[in-house]
Amino acid sequence: MRGLSCRMNVAAVLNGLLVSILAAVLWKYVKLREHAFSVEEELLLSQQSQELSQVRIDYHGALQSLQEEGTRMVCTGKMHTDRICRFDYLCYSTEAEEFVFFHSNDSVMVPNLGSRRFQPALLDLSSVEDHNTQYFNFQELPAPALKFMPKPVFVPDVTLILNRFNPDNLMHVFHDDLLPIFYTMKQYPDLDQEARLVFMEGWNEGLHFDLYRLLSNKQPLLKDQLKNFGKLLCFTRSYVGLSKITTWYQYGFVQPQGPKANILVSGMEIRKFTQFLMDKLNVSLEENSIGEEYIVVFSRTINRLILNEAELILALAQEFQMKTVTVSLDDHSFADVVQIISKASMLISMHGAQLISSIFLPRGAVVVELFPYAVNPDHYTPYKTLASLPGMDLQYVAWQNTIEENSVAFPDRPWDQGGIGHLEKEEQIRIMKSEEVPRHLCCRNPEWLYRIYQDTKVDIPSLIETIRQSIKTKPSVKKVKMASVVHPGKVREAKCQASVHGTNEAKLTVSWQIPWNLKYLKVREVKYEVWIQEQGENTYMPYILPHQNYTFSENIKPFATYLVWIRCIFNKHLLGPFADVLVCRT
Ligand code: UDP
């Protein structure tokens, strides 16, 4: 038994040895093949990257970096709603339609949220806040898993990855996409004119793709096009997400629509952006060829029509003694629209996305927004909010049709064009009888759609009267200068001196020096605001003063302690900070 087993063992060992040698030889052969193959493949893949961006890359070096260092991510923002992330080597699987973070010993993930990354997401991919169709996240893999995956194609451009929100609607294009992209690019200097935009929302180019093209010299890529470049794309450097700093309106997803709670943009930034676009569109700001002031009626040709447009144009021309022209998105190129609007004294249009073009109006111009019957202008204010931003320097006027007979509704159209045929008869009757659309959430409220897609015969005397009452002067853009935006600094060397007269009377003399920056400025009007509060009291007495000292005697008691705050004000509305509080004892 022993001998047999020994012989068998020798045979087994020999067998095993043979198999091992064979395996080793095979292995070597496969490795060699693999090497030859991968050199060829690398060449092909780097050619693909080059095709993608005309930038030569060191494919081997890039692959090695990805394998050894993995993905690196550093983000700004405390919440998913204010976060933008910068990545080295963020990858995207076009088969899985998932972004991939590769972990290695050197990868970086800041913030490291653990599974809070899914509550609800790492960040918003569009500028619309916390919209659950716009979330961004990635899947994770260890870097060695790359061995089993399709060879990556590297995208060597610095890339901004984002979702457009509604690329067929001009208001959404500007407010949600173009302005946020422009200022996100300003935030990160390597997102320059050679940066690549990648739109992940999954739409086709959309109606206004040419406008997106103006933002960088490289053709933006759509989600659908990514798979043409390979199965695994790795962005050498990318930024993901959009700045929301410039948005001023919320569309009513969680509460009825209205201005954002904390608007952080002024006309200065909007106008800087429009200047950039106008340069790109070759629109010059020189004196217009007509040389005179004129009014623009922005018309819609498909729906929400002005039924008496010709009559309206005549009346406006006569009333304001100005040439009056019409433009529409259907009959003019966008560059032509901008050229015309950028020199207009007044823009008149039905409520609708075309009114975003008022960002191109010159300072001092008037915007007149027309609302159909039963649509309350106070409830829909994206263009009013825009025109009223400090530094836009536009005068805004809203007019509403209040005469039902001047309105034409379309109950038989499809629901998204205001049709109500799909509703219960009773509900249809209620809607048709209603005199005002109650406040509602976005986006499919049938009563809202029914009313907003009405055509309107504008009652001209009532419109002219509304415009006359709301605008201070004859519309004119000739002399309107940019208002100053320089705020005062703190007043300096504030002092107080008290004097007591008898047992009931006291005086408090307060003096201070001008703010440091004032000596370098020419300011039309400089005033000071002083608040005096008796210690322990809830109320204070405010004063506006023209000089740098004042003696207060009203309501000043002897043997009391007063807190005194002082700040400087330029031109009535530019408030400076309060200086450190003065504690004054009488
Ligand atoms: N639009 C247009 N002419 C029309 C109707 C619509 O140019 O007669 C444009 C409009 O400016 C917007 C897009 O088509 O960019 C979608 O219009 P919709 O009525 O859906 O949106 P709204 O204008 O109410 O935002």
XYZ file of C-alpha atoms and ligand atoms in Angstrom:
611
model
C 0.000 0.000 0.000
C 2.783 2.329 0.974
C 4.842 1.581 -2.219
C 1.880 2.157 -4.437
C 0.995 5.375 -2.840
C 4.611 6.517 -3.095
C 4.714 5.757 -6.855
C 1.454 7.506 -7.354
C 2.762 10.480 -5.459
C 5.836 10.723 -7.695
C 3.605 10.600 -10.751
C 1.347 13.235 -9.321
C 4.273 15.475 -8.493
C 5.714 15.069 -11.983
C 2.329 15.717 -13.470
C 1.912 18.765 -11.333
C 5.329 20.037 -12.311
C 4.567 19.626 -15.983
C 1.309 21.458 -15.636
C 3.041 24.280 -13.750
C 5.744 24.642 -16.375
C 3.175 24.621 -19.110
C 1.131 27.184 -17.241
C 4.166 29.399 -16.739
C 5.052 29.263 -20.421
C 1.485 29.980 -21.389
C 1.318 32.798 -18.878
C 4.470 34.363 -20.296
C 3.047 34.069 -23.783
C -0.257 35.605 -22.780
C 1.571 38.428 -20.985
C 3.653 39.158 -24.063
C 0.557 39.131 -26.239
C -1.200 41.292 -23.736
C 1.647 43.754 -23.699
C 1.760 43.997 -27.476
C -1.987 44.272 -27.474
C -2.103 46.933 -24.805
C 0.555 49.047 -26.514
C -1.531 48.953 -29.663
C -4.674 49.572 -27.706
C -3.132 52.433 -25.789
C -2.178 54.040 -29.042
C -5.729 53.682 -30.277
C -7.207 54.962 -27.031
C -4.932 57.968 -26.886
C -5.877 58.683 -30.488
C -9.474 58.587 -29.344
C -8.755 61.087 -26.579
C -7.027 63.257 -29.086
C -9.986 63.103 -31.424
C -12.091 64.119 -28.490
C -10.099 67.184 -27.658
C -7.152 67.842 -29.965
C -4.926 67.703 -26.882
C -2.089 65.166 -26.930
C -1.988 63.083 -23.787
C 0.480 60.657 -22.339
C -1.898 57.699 -22.267
C 0.409 55.442 -20.362
C 1.088 58.100 -17.731
C -2.605 58.891 -17.353
C -3.504 55.233 -16.938
C -0.766 54.759 -14.392
C -1.956 57.793 -12.413
C -5.493 56.484 -12.404
C -4.393 52.998 -11.339
C -2.004 54.145 -8.652
C -3.617 57.278 -7.312
C -7.268 56.582 -8.048
C -9.901 59.301 -8.097
C -9.405 62.478 -6.107
C -12.333 64.677 -5.117
C -12.452 67.928 -3.155
C -15.741 69.815 -2.827
C -17.022 73.147 -1.561
C -20.342 73.480 0.229
C -21.899 72.087 3.378
C -25.022 70.675 1.782
C -25.814 68.910 -1.474
C -27.621 72.087 -2.560
C -24.546 74.325 -2.398
C -21.872 71.858 -3.411
C -19.518 71.877 -6.390
C -16.845 69.175 -6.596
C -13.498 69.148 -8.291
C -12.223 65.766 -9.453
C -9.057 64.301 -10.803
C -9.783 61.107 -12.688
C -13.520 60.890 -12.293
C -14.666 58.160 -14.659
C -17.959 57.434 -16.393
C -19.149 54.090 -17.642
C -21.219 54.715 -20.749
C -22.622 51.189 -20.531
C -23.802 51.485 -16.952
C -24.520 55.227 -17.304
C -22.819 55.697 -13.952
C -19.957 57.841 -12.736
C -17.217 55.861 -11.017
C -14.879 56.800 -8.187
C -11.769 54.560 -8.077
C -10.347 54.004 -4.616
C -6.638 53.569 -4.066
C -4.309 54.380 -1.191
C -3.852 57.841 -2.624
C -7.442 58.691 -3.506
C -9.081 61.616 -1.780
C -12.748 62.104 -0.947
C -13.586 65.366 0.785
C -16.205 65.591 2.163
C -16.318 61.954 3.156
C -20.012 61.613 3.887
C -20.197 57.849 4.213
C -23.680 56.761 3.294
C -25.020 60.267 3.855
C -23.826 60.731 0.286
C -27.127 59.119 -0.690
C -29.286 61.283 1.586
C -30.386 62.424 -0.865
C -27.293 62.960 -3.066
C -23.774 64.342 -3.246
C -24.927 67.429 -5.131
C -27.425 69.044 -7.486
C -26.292 68.681 -11.078
C -28.489 71.569 -12.253
C -28.869 75.028 -10.745
C -32.441 74.245 -9.669
C -32.308 73.606 -5.956
C -32.874 70.110 -4.600
C -34.814 68.759 -7.577
C -34.928 64.990 -7.290
C -34.409 64.426 -11.017
C -31.174 66.427 -10.936
C -29.084 64.647 -8.327
C -25.482 63.578 -8.865
C -23.707 60.619 -7.326
C -21.061 58.101 -8.281
C -20.461 54.419 -7.704
C -17.239 53.210 -6.095
C -14.704 50.588 -7.115
C -11.216 49.658 -5.956
C -8.645 50.838 -8.513
C -7.410 47.260 -9.210
C -10.864 46.553 -10.672
C -9.686 48.580 -13.660
C -7.865 45.426 -14.816
C -11.181 43.765 -15.516
C -12.818 46.725 -17.154
C -12.721 48.191 -20.643
C -9.595 50.303 -21.085
C -10.412 53.904 -20.206
C -10.457 56.735 -22.735
C -9.139 59.878 -21.090
C -10.753 63.277 -21.570
C -7.825 65.658 -21.291
C -9.846 68.918 -21.284
C -10.797 70.552 -18.033
C -14.488 69.676 -17.994
C -17.588 71.140 -16.372
C -20.214 68.452 -15.878
C -23.804 69.579 -15.334
C -27.467 69.160 -16.185
C -29.336 71.705 -18.251
C -32.795 72.097 -16.733
C -35.093 72.864 -19.672
C -33.066 73.637 -22.795
C -36.087 74.391 -25.011
C -37.324 77.295 -22.901
C -35.384 80.510 -23.223
C -35.984 81.682 -19.646
C -34.711 78.360 -18.300
C -31.769 78.441 -20.710
C -30.560 81.773 -19.358
C -31.577 81.590 -15.720
C -30.822 77.938 -14.985
C -27.951 77.225 -17.368
C -26.086 80.020 -19.144
C -25.673 82.420 -16.242
C -24.791 79.688 -13.715
C -22.315 78.093 -16.159
C -20.727 81.478 -16.876
C -20.214 82.224 -13.178
C -19.179 78.682 -12.244
C -16.468 79.052 -14.883
C -15.456 82.371 -13.311
C -15.179 80.656 -9.937
C -12.597 78.142 -11.178
C -9.886 79.732 -13.328
C -8.954 76.492 -15.082
C -12.498 76.412 -16.493
C -11.380 78.852 -19.162
C -12.304 79.283 -22.807
C -10.698 75.905 -23.554
C -12.895 74.126 -21.042
C -15.303 71.402 -22.140
C -18.959 71.440 -21.098
C -20.690 68.088 -20.659
C -24.480 68.061 -20.369
C -25.742 64.991 -18.525
C -29.506 65.658 -18.434
C -29.940 63.435 -21.486
C -31.692 65.854 -23.854
C -30.719 66.406 -27.457
C -29.113 69.719 -28.412
C -32.385 71.580 -27.970
C -33.526 74.817 -29.585
C -30.829 77.093 -28.220
C -27.666 75.016 -28.419
C -25.862 77.830 -30.232
C -26.074 79.907 -27.062
C -24.350 77.207 -25.003
C -21.646 77.051 -27.655
C -20.716 80.669 -26.918
C -19.480 79.832 -23.421
C -16.314 78.031 -24.470
C -14.326 77.382 -27.630
C -14.980 73.649 -27.493
C -18.133 71.931 -28.657
C -20.250 70.945 -25.634
C -20.876 67.201 -25.326
C -24.245 65.604 -24.695
C -24.711 62.516 -22.545
C -25.686 60.484 -25.608
C -22.473 61.324 -27.434
C -20.204 60.041 -24.673
C -20.626 56.416 -25.694
C -19.145 57.203 -29.106
C -15.808 57.750 -27.407
C -15.607 54.550 -25.422
C -17.064 52.361 -22.708
C -15.137 53.927 -19.851
C -14.356 57.649 -20.032
C -12.068 59.203 -17.458
C -12.038 62.961 -17.053
C -8.502 64.014 -16.223
C -9.828 67.073 -14.405
C -13.462 67.961 -13.971
C -15.834 70.107 -11.961
C -19.275 68.760 -11.202
C -22.285 70.927 -10.362
C -23.309 74.534 -10.898
C -23.164 77.698 -8.848
C -26.623 78.890 -7.791
C -25.380 82.342 -6.810
C -26.895 84.056 -9.848
C -30.388 82.558 -9.808
C -33.208 84.808 -8.628
C -36.342 82.695 -9.056
C -37.810 79.443 -7.778
C -40.341 77.792 -10.040
C -42.747 76.473 -7.440
C -41.797 72.843 -6.919
C -42.303 72.913 -3.146
C -44.095 76.216 -2.611
C -45.840 78.503 -5.121
C -43.342 80.164 -7.448
C -41.680 83.448 -6.536
C -38.369 85.265 -6.062
C -35.725 83.238 -4.210
C -35.557 83.981 -0.498
C -32.008 85.283 -0.498
C -31.048 86.796 -3.847
C -27.271 87.093 -4.212
C -26.988 88.626 -7.661
C -27.266 92.204 -8.891
C -27.641 93.823 -12.268
C -23.865 94.247 -12.387
C -23.234 90.523 -12.752
C -26.160 90.047 -15.137
C -24.898 92.884 -17.313
C -21.313 91.598 -17.239
C -22.657 88.332 -18.600
C -24.795 90.011 -21.289
C -21.765 92.035 -22.352
C -19.813 88.797 -22.782
C -22.613 87.278 -24.880
C -22.999 90.404 -26.988
C -19.284 90.366 -27.772
C -19.572 86.728 -28.801
C -22.644 87.470 -30.925
C -20.876 90.425 -32.530
C -23.576 92.805 -31.359
C -22.149 96.289 -31.139
C -23.359 98.853 -28.674
C -22.615 101.830 -30.838
C -25.349 104.328 -31.694
C -28.073 102.486 -33.537
C -28.271 103.030 -37.246
C -31.734 104.556 -36.971
C -30.270 107.024 -34.501
C -33.563 107.440 -32.702
C -35.254 105.885 -29.713
C -37.716 103.095 -30.327
C -40.114 100.636 -28.726
C -39.986 96.860 -29.248
C -43.016 94.586 -29.112
C -41.797 91.014 -28.584
C -44.491 88.868 -30.111
C -45.297 85.202 -29.806
C -46.556 83.605 -33.002
C -47.748 80.190 -31.820
C -49.762 80.797 -28.667
C -50.533 83.379 -25.960
C -51.012 85.861 -28.781
C -51.708 89.577 -28.730
C -54.729 89.595 -31.046
C -54.575 93.286 -31.963
C -50.836 93.638 -32.349
C -50.977 95.995 -35.344
C -53.338 98.310 -33.522
C -51.150 98.155 -30.418
C -48.028 99.090 -32.370
C -49.724 102.096 -33.926
C -51.050 103.268 -30.575
C -47.665 102.968 -28.858
C -45.905 104.833 -31.664
C -48.452 107.599 -31.466
C -48.562 107.820 -27.674
C -44.799 107.875 -27.084
C -43.848 109.477 -30.396
C -41.404 106.675 -31.081
C -40.829 104.219 -33.836
C -42.235 100.830 -32.785
C -40.961 97.507 -34.138
C -41.774 93.845 -33.500
C -39.449 90.912 -32.984
C -40.148 87.224 -32.403
C -38.043 84.142 -31.835
C -39.734 82.605 -34.849
C -38.815 85.369 -37.316
C -35.457 86.630 -36.049
C -32.121 85.085 -35.252
C -31.185 85.415 -31.620
C -28.328 87.767 -32.497
C -30.816 90.029 -34.313
C -33.171 89.990 -31.329
C -30.292 91.018 -29.060
C -29.132 93.707 -31.477
C -32.610 95.230 -31.578
C -33.390 94.937 -27.866
C -30.031 96.234 -26.708
C -30.889 99.719 -27.939
C -34.616 99.827 -27.238
C -36.236 102.283 -24.852
C -39.179 100.024 -24.091
C -39.911 96.291 -24.415
C -43.518 95.081 -24.398
C -44.470 91.415 -24.369
C -46.929 88.847 -23.079
C -45.725 86.987 -19.993
C -43.413 84.237 -21.218
C -39.874 83.034 -21.628
C -39.060 85.509 -24.405
C -39.088 88.233 -21.719
C -35.728 86.995 -20.445
C -34.392 89.036 -23.365
C -34.901 92.099 -21.135
C -31.429 91.323 -19.719
C -30.164 92.894 -22.960
C -32.091 96.158 -22.551
C -30.028 99.283 -21.920
C -30.135 100.940 -18.493
C -33.175 103.142 -18.051
C -35.403 101.135 -20.410
C -38.967 100.137 -19.552
C -40.215 96.524 -19.482
C -43.970 96.049 -19.906
C -45.262 92.546 -19.162
C -48.804 91.685 -20.283
C -50.844 89.069 -18.401
C -53.896 87.244 -19.749
C -57.295 87.357 -18.079
C -57.450 85.805 -14.549
C -53.666 85.589 -14.211
C -52.535 87.731 -11.290
C -49.234 89.473 -12.164
C -48.160 89.448 -8.493
C -48.050 85.645 -8.504
C -45.679 85.239 -11.479
C -42.702 87.530 -11.125
C -39.551 86.106 -12.739
C -39.210 89.107 -15.053
C -40.329 91.658 -12.476
C -37.737 90.309 -10.029
C -35.093 90.467 -12.733
C -35.942 94.028 -13.789
C -35.959 95.120 -10.138
C -32.525 93.764 -9.253
C -30.355 96.651 -8.074
C -28.119 97.726 -10.929
C -30.380 96.389 -13.682
C -31.739 99.948 -13.787
C -34.920 98.952 -15.597
C -38.422 100.238 -14.977
C -40.950 97.439 -14.733
C -44.665 97.670 -15.531
C -47.230 94.865 -15.307
C -50.571 95.015 -17.102
C -53.364 92.482 -16.809
C -56.338 91.952 -19.060
C -59.399 92.332 -16.812
C -62.010 92.136 -19.587
C -63.119 88.558 -20.088
C -64.575 89.229 -23.541
C -61.126 90.313 -24.733
C -59.773 86.872 -23.961
C -59.794 83.736 -26.088
C -59.234 80.410 -24.315
C -58.570 76.995 -25.874
C -60.286 74.304 -23.796
C -59.970 71.754 -26.619
C -56.208 71.903 -27.030
C -53.889 69.290 -25.469
C -53.483 69.688 -21.691
C -49.961 71.152 -21.971
C -51.277 73.974 -24.145
C -54.062 74.811 -21.750
C -56.705 72.292 -22.814
C -59.105 71.079 -20.086
C -61.079 68.458 -22.041
C -59.525 65.681 -19.950
C -61.102 67.017 -16.743
C -64.506 66.250 -15.197
C -67.260 68.452 -16.672
C -67.839 70.115 -13.286
C -64.168 70.994 -12.937
C -64.131 72.398 -16.483
C -67.057 74.669 -15.652
C -65.465 75.802 -12.407
C -62.233 76.706 -14.206
C -64.032 78.599 -16.972
C -66.019 80.598 -14.404
C -63.083 81.384 -12.123
C -61.839 84.979 -12.124
C -58.359 84.299 -10.791
C -56.073 81.304 -10.841
C -55.419 80.466 -7.169
C -51.759 80.074 -6.174
C -50.489 76.653 -7.159
C -47.408 74.485 -7.475
C -45.478 73.847 -10.657
C -46.019 72.529 -13.360
C -49.217 70.901 -14.508
C -51.984 72.868 -12.860
C -54.729 72.777 -15.536
C -56.364 76.008 -14.401
C -53.059 77.855 -14.700
C -52.296 76.360 -18.112
C -55.840 77.117 -19.333
C -55.501 80.772 -18.370
C -51.865 81.384 -19.319
C -52.382 80.034 -22.846
C -55.256 82.411 -23.602
C -54.894 84.908 -26.440
C -55.573 88.523 -25.535
C -57.016 91.530 -27.285
C -55.183 94.269 -25.440
C -57.393 97.111 -24.219
C -55.167 99.901 -25.449
C -56.388 102.849 -23.354
C -56.020 100.803 -20.164
C -52.493 99.662 -21.138
C -51.329 103.188 -22.028
C -52.769 104.505 -18.779
C -50.965 101.776 -16.781
C -47.649 102.576 -18.454
C -48.121 106.321 -17.989
C -48.857 105.913 -14.298
C -45.942 103.615 -13.567
C -43.086 105.300 -15.346
C -41.689 108.483 -13.953
C -40.485 110.088 -17.145
C -40.798 109.643 -20.870
C -38.955 106.414 -21.600
C -35.433 107.323 -22.578
C -32.163 105.476 -22.343
C -29.940 108.329 -23.495
C -28.747 109.740 -20.208
C -28.989 106.868 -17.774
C -25.626 106.303 -16.117
C -24.576 103.322 -14.100
C -25.312 104.045 -10.437
C -22.385 103.885 -8.007
C -22.080 100.673 -6.045
C -19.267 101.675 -3.691
C -20.328 101.320 -0.066
C -18.992 103.488 2.760
C -16.496 102.029 5.211
C -16.915 102.311 8.999
C -16.833 105.782 10.512
C -13.643 106.236 12.545
C -12.640 107.550 15.945
C -16.173 107.753 17.265
C -16.346 109.496 20.642
C -18.997 110.654 23.036
C -19.004 113.259 25.739
C -21.744 113.759 28.259
C -22.707 116.787 30.291
C -25.312 116.931 33.027
C -27.367 120.068 33.623
C -29.175 120.023 36.957
C -30.949 116.858 38.028
C -33.232 116.351 34.996
C -31.241 117.434 31.980
C -28.296 115.930 30.216
C -26.624 116.231 26.849
C -24.674 113.777 24.803
C -22.202 115.015 22.210
C -21.178 112.377 19.701
C -18.482 112.925 17.077
C -16.659 110.774 14.508
C -14.391 110.912 11.473
C -15.340 110.097 7.878
C -14.887 106.531 6.625
C -11.405 105.817 5.284
C -12.532 105.225 1.685
C -14.459 108.509 1.446
C -11.364 110.608 0.968
C -10.731 108.848 -2.349
C -14.304 109.146 -3.611
C -16.607 111.705 -5.122
C -19.963 111.060 -3.512
C -23.030 113.140 -4.304
C -24.529 112.880 -0.831
C -22.902 111.705 2.399
C -25.088 111.253 5.509
C -24.692 109.542 8.853
C -27.190 107.444 10.724
C -26.972 107.411 14.515
C -28.928 105.083 16.779
C -29.119 105.854 20.480
C -30.369 103.218 22.878
C -30.582 103.455 26.611
C -28.912 100.387 28.039
C -31.464 97.737 28.940
C -34.211 99.222 26.723
C -35.518 97.425 23.649
C -36.040 100.467 21.486
C -33.663 103.028 20.085
C -33.896 106.524 18.584
C -32.634 106.800 15.006
C -31.261 110.041 13.533
C -30.035 110.916 10.043
C -27.367 113.636 10.223
C -25.403 115.563 7.616
C -22.313 116.355 9.772
C -19.718 114.486 11.818
C -20.874 115.561 15.216
C -24.088 116.274 17.000
C -25.271 117.100 20.478
C -28.337 115.165 21.550
C -30.463 116.607 24.324
C -33.909 115.192 23.619
C -34.734 112.176 25.763
C -31.273 112.123 27.284
C -31.393 111.481 31.032
C -28.681 112.216 33.543
C -26.819 109.298 35.144
C -27.835 106.819 32.497
C -25.821 104.640 30.103
C -26.427 104.940 26.357
C -25.294 102.699 23.529
C -24.559 104.617 20.335
C -24.267 103.086 16.858
C -23.073 105.161 13.902
C -22.892 104.338 10.206
C -22.316 106.279 7.003
C -24.745 106.342 4.039
C -23.845 107.305 0.456
C -26.534 108.623 -1.883
C -29.470 107.651 0.369
C -29.313 103.885 -0.145
C -25.709 102.694 0.060
C -25.406 101.747 3.724
C -22.063 101.247 5.428
C -21.358 99.021 8.443
C -21.917 100.260 11.988
C -18.760 101.228 13.836
C -18.079 99.483 17.171
C -20.765 100.459 19.618
C -19.980 103.451 21.864
C -20.903 103.183 25.522
C -21.672 106.649 26.887
C -22.480 107.465 30.484
C -24.136 110.765 31.306
N -42.270 80.463 -27.766
C -42.179 81.309 -28.846
N -43.312 81.667 -29.515
C -44.514 81.216 -29.145
C -44.617 80.349 -28.034
C -43.466 79.994 -27.369
O -41.091 81.731 -29.225
O -45.499 81.584 -29.772
C -41.053 80.075 -27.043
C -40.969 80.706 -25.659
O -40.327 81.942 -25.702
C -40.155 79.700 -24.905
C -40.571 78.376 -25.522
O -41.099 78.691 -26.792
O -38.759 79.878 -25.107
C -41.550 77.614 -24.668
O -42.718 78.387 -24.477
P -43.772 78.047 -23.323
O -45.056 78.730 -23.647
O -43.784 76.578 -23.098
O -43.118 78.653 -21.999
P -43.231 80.109 -21.340
O -43.003 81.106 -22.417
O -44.580 80.203 -20.738
O -42.129 80.140 -20.330
